[in-house]
Amino acid sequence: MSDFFVSFLNPLAPFFMRKFDIGVKEIALLITSISFFSSIFQIVFGMIASRLESLKRGLFVSMLLTVGSMALVGFSRNIVVLLLLFLMAYFGNSAFHPIGAVMARGSSPYSLSIFVAAGTLGTALGPVFVTQFVSHYDFEKLWIVAIVILATFLLLYVREPDKLNASKIKDHTKFRDNLRGLRRIIVLWFVVTVRTLVITLSNTYGPIIASKRGLPLTFGGLLLTLGVGLGVATTMVGTWMSQRFGNHVTNLVSFAGMAIGVLILAQPVSAFLLVVGYLLVNGCGYLTMSTNVAHAQQLMPENAALASSTVMGFAWACGVALRYLLILPFGENIVAQLIVLFVISIAMVPISMLKIERSRAALNGREGY
């Protein structure tokens, strides 16, 4: 439900361009800024999560911020208000992820994968839902959707029993020791940073490319839904691959597939091939969406929340920040930016072969924590 709401921004880019009379460069910078400033704080939220009296109450506050902000976003009368409301919603979502990642850990290797797959499912359903909604109803009526989601969340929240992972978790690790621990996951941070750059910039331009080719707003939403929807399945496949072949091999396959996908998107292809390109970018990108987080938790067992926030939110923020380096010099030239993404993805294939130290614990399991 949390990721469902924050997936509204990309597919509505063409709608906002018309509503507020802005260009490709402006909307790309707006989306990039919202993603960057909310994600950069996830490492702070990770530190806070490790000291919360109750992770479950932290979950409640983060969801309330996201849903409450999205209930008001339909009433935005200018681009500044829109920016602030989406930023608040993204902050709530950013705080949610390190809390959820710790609560989701279990004895099964697939516990964390199921958590990530659920978020991916929400991300997949959001674009097709919101583009259909805006095409048939007033944008202002999004508050009705927020009320329904809030009621559903409260029902689940009340019924969810307090478990070990949601109870008081005290972190006695010193700040200096936490920083030293981060050195163990620096390669994972870099890999996730670059993966984020490729996925998010491709997803930002997907609906815009479709719109420029005369396709309806709903096609752009469907495009994102199909790509991210495939990621629900490939997240689980990635867990199996990491167990069988190692996380470095899974990252190699991920970047190779994304390279082919962005190369297809850079060409003046048909609507069918446009879908194929997005399936490759998102399907291959999501292969390592949970495995890199689980691997980081394994390498930093003394502070799993900080490890999770570093390779989820902080790496995501760094990847989003890199988008400025492409958007600012290339401006409206989407094809040039996609070609650069292709070159970067190819370069990451040999880098992915760098093996990162593994402990005896199961990659996604709770053993060894």
Short mmCIF file of C-alpha atoms in Angstrom, two decimals, residues 145-358:
data_model
loop_
_atom_site.label_atom_id
_atom_site.label_comp_id
_atom_site.label_asym_id
_atom_site.label_seq_id
_atom_site.Cartn_x
_atom_site.Cartn_y
_atom_site.Cartn_z
CA VAL A 145 -8.60 6.36 -2.69
CA ALA A 146 -6.49 7.50 0.27
CA ILE A 147 -9.39 7.01 2.69
CA VAL A 148 -9.98 3.45 1.43
CA ILE A 149 -6.27 2.61 1.74
CA LEU A 150 -6.10 4.12 5.23
CA ALA A 151 -9.10 2.11 6.42
CA THR A 152 -7.56 -1.08 5.03
CA PHE A 153 -4.22 -0.36 6.68
CA LEU A 154 -5.81 0.35 10.07
CA LEU A 155 -7.72 -2.93 9.89
CA LEU A 156 -4.50 -4.85 9.18
CA TYR A 157 -2.57 -2.89 11.80
CA VAL A 158 -5.04 -3.66 14.58
CA ARG A 159 -5.14 -7.36 13.69
CA GLU A 160 -1.36 -7.75 13.40
CA PRO A 161 0.00 -9.30 16.64
CA ASP A 162 3.19 -7.99 18.21
CA LYS A 163 6.05 -10.23 17.15
CA LEU A 164 9.73 -10.40 18.00
CA ASN A 165 10.75 -8.37 14.98
CA ALA A 166 8.23 -5.64 15.84
CA SER A 167 9.11 -5.38 19.52
CA LYS A 168 11.67 -3.25 21.23
CA ILE A 169 15.04 -3.56 19.50
CA LYS A 170 17.95 -1.88 21.20
CA ASP A 171 21.04 -1.04 19.22
CA HIS A 172 24.06 -0.53 21.46
CA THR A 173 26.49 -0.18 18.56
CA LYS A 174 28.42 3.08 18.65
CA PHE A 175 28.15 5.51 15.76
CA ARG A 176 31.84 5.08 14.93
CA ASP A 177 31.44 1.29 14.81
CA ASN A 178 28.43 1.69 12.53
CA LEU A 179 30.52 3.71 10.08
CA ARG A 180 33.21 1.04 10.13
CA GLY A 181 30.58 -1.60 9.45
CA LEU A 182 29.42 0.30 6.38
CA ARG A 183 32.80 -0.33 4.75
CA ARG A 184 31.85 -4.00 4.46
CA ILE A 185 28.93 -3.19 2.17
CA ILE A 186 30.45 -0.41 0.04
CA VAL A 187 30.57 -2.58 -3.11
CA LEU A 188 26.90 -3.51 -2.65
CA TRP A 189 26.08 0.17 -2.17
CA PHE A 190 27.82 1.01 -5.48
CA VAL A 191 26.07 -1.80 -7.37
CA VAL A 192 22.61 -0.75 -6.09
CA THR A 193 23.39 2.92 -6.80
CA VAL A 194 24.10 2.23 -10.48
CA ARG A 195 21.16 -0.16 -10.79
CA THR A 196 18.91 2.57 -9.39
CA LEU A 197 20.17 5.07 -11.96
CA VAL A 198 19.30 2.73 -14.84
CA ILE A 199 15.86 1.66 -13.56
CA THR A 200 14.55 5.00 -12.32
CA LEU A 201 15.63 7.09 -15.32
CA SER A 202 14.16 4.50 -17.70
CA ASN A 203 10.90 4.53 -15.75
CA THR A 204 10.81 8.34 -15.67
CA TYR A 205 11.03 8.58 -19.45
CA GLY A 206 8.82 5.59 -20.27
CA PRO A 207 5.44 7.36 -20.14
CA ILE A 208 6.96 10.45 -21.78
CA ILE A 209 8.35 8.39 -24.70
CA ALA A 210 4.95 6.74 -25.13
CA SER A 211 3.17 10.12 -25.03
CA LYS A 212 5.56 11.63 -27.61
CA ARG A 213 4.75 8.73 -29.95
CA GLY A 214 1.03 9.53 -29.76
CA LEU A 215 0.11 6.77 -27.33
CA PRO A 216 -2.48 7.54 -24.60
CA LEU A 217 -1.69 8.30 -20.96
CA THR A 218 -3.08 4.90 -19.96
CA PHE A 219 -0.48 3.15 -22.16
CA GLY A 220 2.30 4.76 -20.15
CA GLY A 221 0.71 3.53 -16.94
CA LEU A 222 0.30 0.04 -18.41
CA LEU A 223 3.93 0.10 -19.55
CA LEU A 224 5.20 0.71 -16.02
CA THR A 225 2.78 -1.78 -14.52
CA LEU A 226 3.89 -4.57 -16.86
CA GLY A 227 7.58 -3.89 -16.24
CA VAL A 228 7.37 -3.58 -12.47
CA GLY A 229 4.76 -6.37 -12.32
CA LEU A 230 7.30 -8.70 -13.88
CA GLY A 231 9.65 -7.58 -11.12
CA VAL A 232 7.34 -9.25 -8.57
CA ALA A 233 8.24 -12.62 -10.08
CA THR A 234 11.90 -11.88 -10.83
CA THR A 235 12.47 -10.78 -7.23
CA MET A 236 11.74 -14.35 -6.18
CA VAL A 237 13.76 -15.75 -9.10
CA GLY A 238 16.69 -13.58 -8.03
CA THR A 239 16.58 -15.11 -4.54
CA TRP A 240 16.75 -18.60 -6.06
CA MET A 241 19.62 -17.57 -8.36
CA SER A 242 21.59 -16.10 -5.45
CA GLN A 243 21.13 -19.26 -3.42
CA ARG A 244 22.20 -21.41 -6.37
CA PHE A 245 24.90 -19.37 -8.14
CA GLY A 246 25.83 -16.48 -5.83
CA ASN A 247 24.75 -12.85 -5.60
CA HIS A 248 27.54 -11.65 -7.93
CA VAL A 249 26.21 -13.83 -10.78
CA THR A 250 22.69 -12.51 -10.17
CA ASN A 251 24.00 -8.93 -10.42
CA LEU A 252 25.83 -9.79 -13.65
CA VAL A 253 22.65 -11.14 -15.28
CA SER A 254 20.74 -8.11 -13.98
CA PHE A 255 23.01 -5.52 -15.61
CA ALA A 256 23.34 -7.48 -18.87
CA GLY A 257 19.55 -7.65 -19.23
CA MET A 258 19.08 -3.97 -18.35
CA ALA A 259 21.70 -3.01 -20.97
CA ILE A 260 19.71 -4.75 -23.72
CA GLY A 261 16.48 -3.19 -22.45
CA VAL A 262 17.66 0.45 -22.49
CA LEU A 263 19.23 -0.07 -25.92
CA ILE A 264 15.82 -1.12 -27.24
CA LEU A 265 14.17 1.91 -25.61
CA ALA A 266 16.68 4.22 -27.29
CA GLN A 267 15.52 3.09 -30.74
CA PRO A 268 12.41 4.31 -32.62
CA VAL A 269 10.68 0.98 -32.05
CA SER A 270 7.04 -0.11 -32.16
CA ALA A 271 4.75 -0.10 -29.13
CA PHE A 272 5.33 -3.85 -28.77
CA LEU A 273 9.12 -3.51 -28.61
CA LEU A 274 8.71 -0.58 -26.24
CA VAL A 275 6.97 -2.99 -23.87
CA VAL A 276 9.71 -5.59 -24.43
CA GLY A 277 12.40 -3.04 -23.54
CA TYR A 278 10.63 -2.15 -20.30
CA LEU A 279 10.14 -5.79 -19.40
CA LEU A 280 13.89 -6.30 -19.74
CA VAL A 281 14.88 -3.20 -17.74
CA ASN A 282 12.53 -3.83 -14.84
CA GLY A 283 12.48 -7.62 -14.90
CA CYS A 284 16.28 -7.87 -14.85
CA GLY A 285 16.65 -4.91 -12.50
CA TYR A 286 14.39 -6.47 -9.88
CA LEU A 287 16.40 -9.71 -9.84
CA THR A 288 18.62 -8.22 -7.11
CA MET A 289 16.07 -6.00 -5.39
CA SER A 290 15.96 -8.18 -2.28
CA THR A 291 19.19 -10.17 -2.56
CA ASN A 292 21.47 -7.16 -2.22
CA VAL A 293 19.55 -6.01 0.87
CA ALA A 294 19.73 -9.48 2.41
CA HIS A 295 23.44 -9.70 1.60
CA ALA A 296 24.03 -6.34 3.30
CA GLN A 297 22.14 -7.49 6.40
CA GLN A 298 24.31 -10.58 6.44
CA LEU A 299 27.51 -8.53 6.29
CA MET A 300 26.30 -6.12 9.03
CA PRO A 301 24.37 -8.36 11.44
CA GLU A 302 24.99 -5.96 14.34
CA ASN A 303 22.77 -3.32 12.69
CA ALA A 304 20.51 -4.83 10.05
CA ALA A 305 18.30 -1.71 9.87
CA LEU A 306 21.26 0.52 8.99
CA ALA A 307 22.52 -2.00 6.45
CA SER A 308 19.06 -2.18 4.85
CA SER A 309 18.63 1.59 4.67
CA THR A 310 22.12 2.00 3.18
CA VAL A 311 21.58 -0.34 0.23
CA MET A 312 17.90 0.57 -0.17
CA GLY A 313 17.30 4.24 0.53
CA PHE A 314 20.78 5.77 0.58
CA ALA A 315 21.95 3.86 -2.51
CA TRP A 316 18.64 4.72 -4.16
CA ALA A 317 19.20 8.40 -3.38
CA CYS A 318 22.72 8.29 -4.77
CA GLY A 319 21.46 6.62 -7.95
CA VAL A 320 18.75 9.25 -8.31
CA ALA A 321 21.33 12.01 -7.75
CA LEU A 322 23.38 10.66 -10.65
CA ARG A 323 20.40 11.37 -12.89
CA TYR A 324 21.18 15.09 -12.59
CA LEU A 325 24.45 14.40 -14.44
CA LEU A 326 22.43 13.17 -17.42
CA ILE A 327 19.35 15.38 -17.28
CA LEU A 328 21.16 18.72 -16.95
CA PRO A 329 23.61 18.39 -19.89
CA PHE A 330 21.30 16.47 -22.25
CA GLY A 331 18.05 18.26 -21.38
CA GLU A 332 15.30 17.16 -23.77
CA ASN A 333 17.47 14.55 -25.54
CA ILE A 334 16.06 11.35 -24.05
CA VAL A 335 17.79 9.06 -26.57
CA ALA A 336 21.25 10.34 -25.63
CA GLN A 337 20.55 9.66 -21.96
CA LEU A 338 19.41 6.10 -22.73
CA ILE A 339 22.57 5.44 -24.74
CA VAL A 340 24.66 6.54 -21.75
CA LEU A 341 22.64 4.16 -19.55
CA PHE A 342 23.44 1.35 -21.99
CA VAL A 343 27.18 2.05 -21.76
CA ILE A 344 27.03 2.21 -17.95
CA SER A 345 25.10 -1.08 -17.73
CA ILE A 346 27.63 -2.84 -19.97
CA ALA A 347 30.49 -1.50 -17.85
CA MET A 348 28.83 -2.90 -14.71
CA VAL A 349 28.82 -6.48 -16.03
CA PRO A 350 32.50 -7.19 -15.20
CA ILE A 351 32.27 -5.11 -12.01
CA SER A 352 29.42 -7.36 -10.85
CA MET A 353 31.83 -10.30 -10.86
CA LEU A 354 33.64 -8.86 -7.85
CA LYS A 355 32.83 -11.32 -5.11
CA ILE A 356 31.77 -9.82 -1.80
CA GLU A 357 32.61 -11.66 1.39
CA ARG A 358 29.86 -14.02 2.49
#
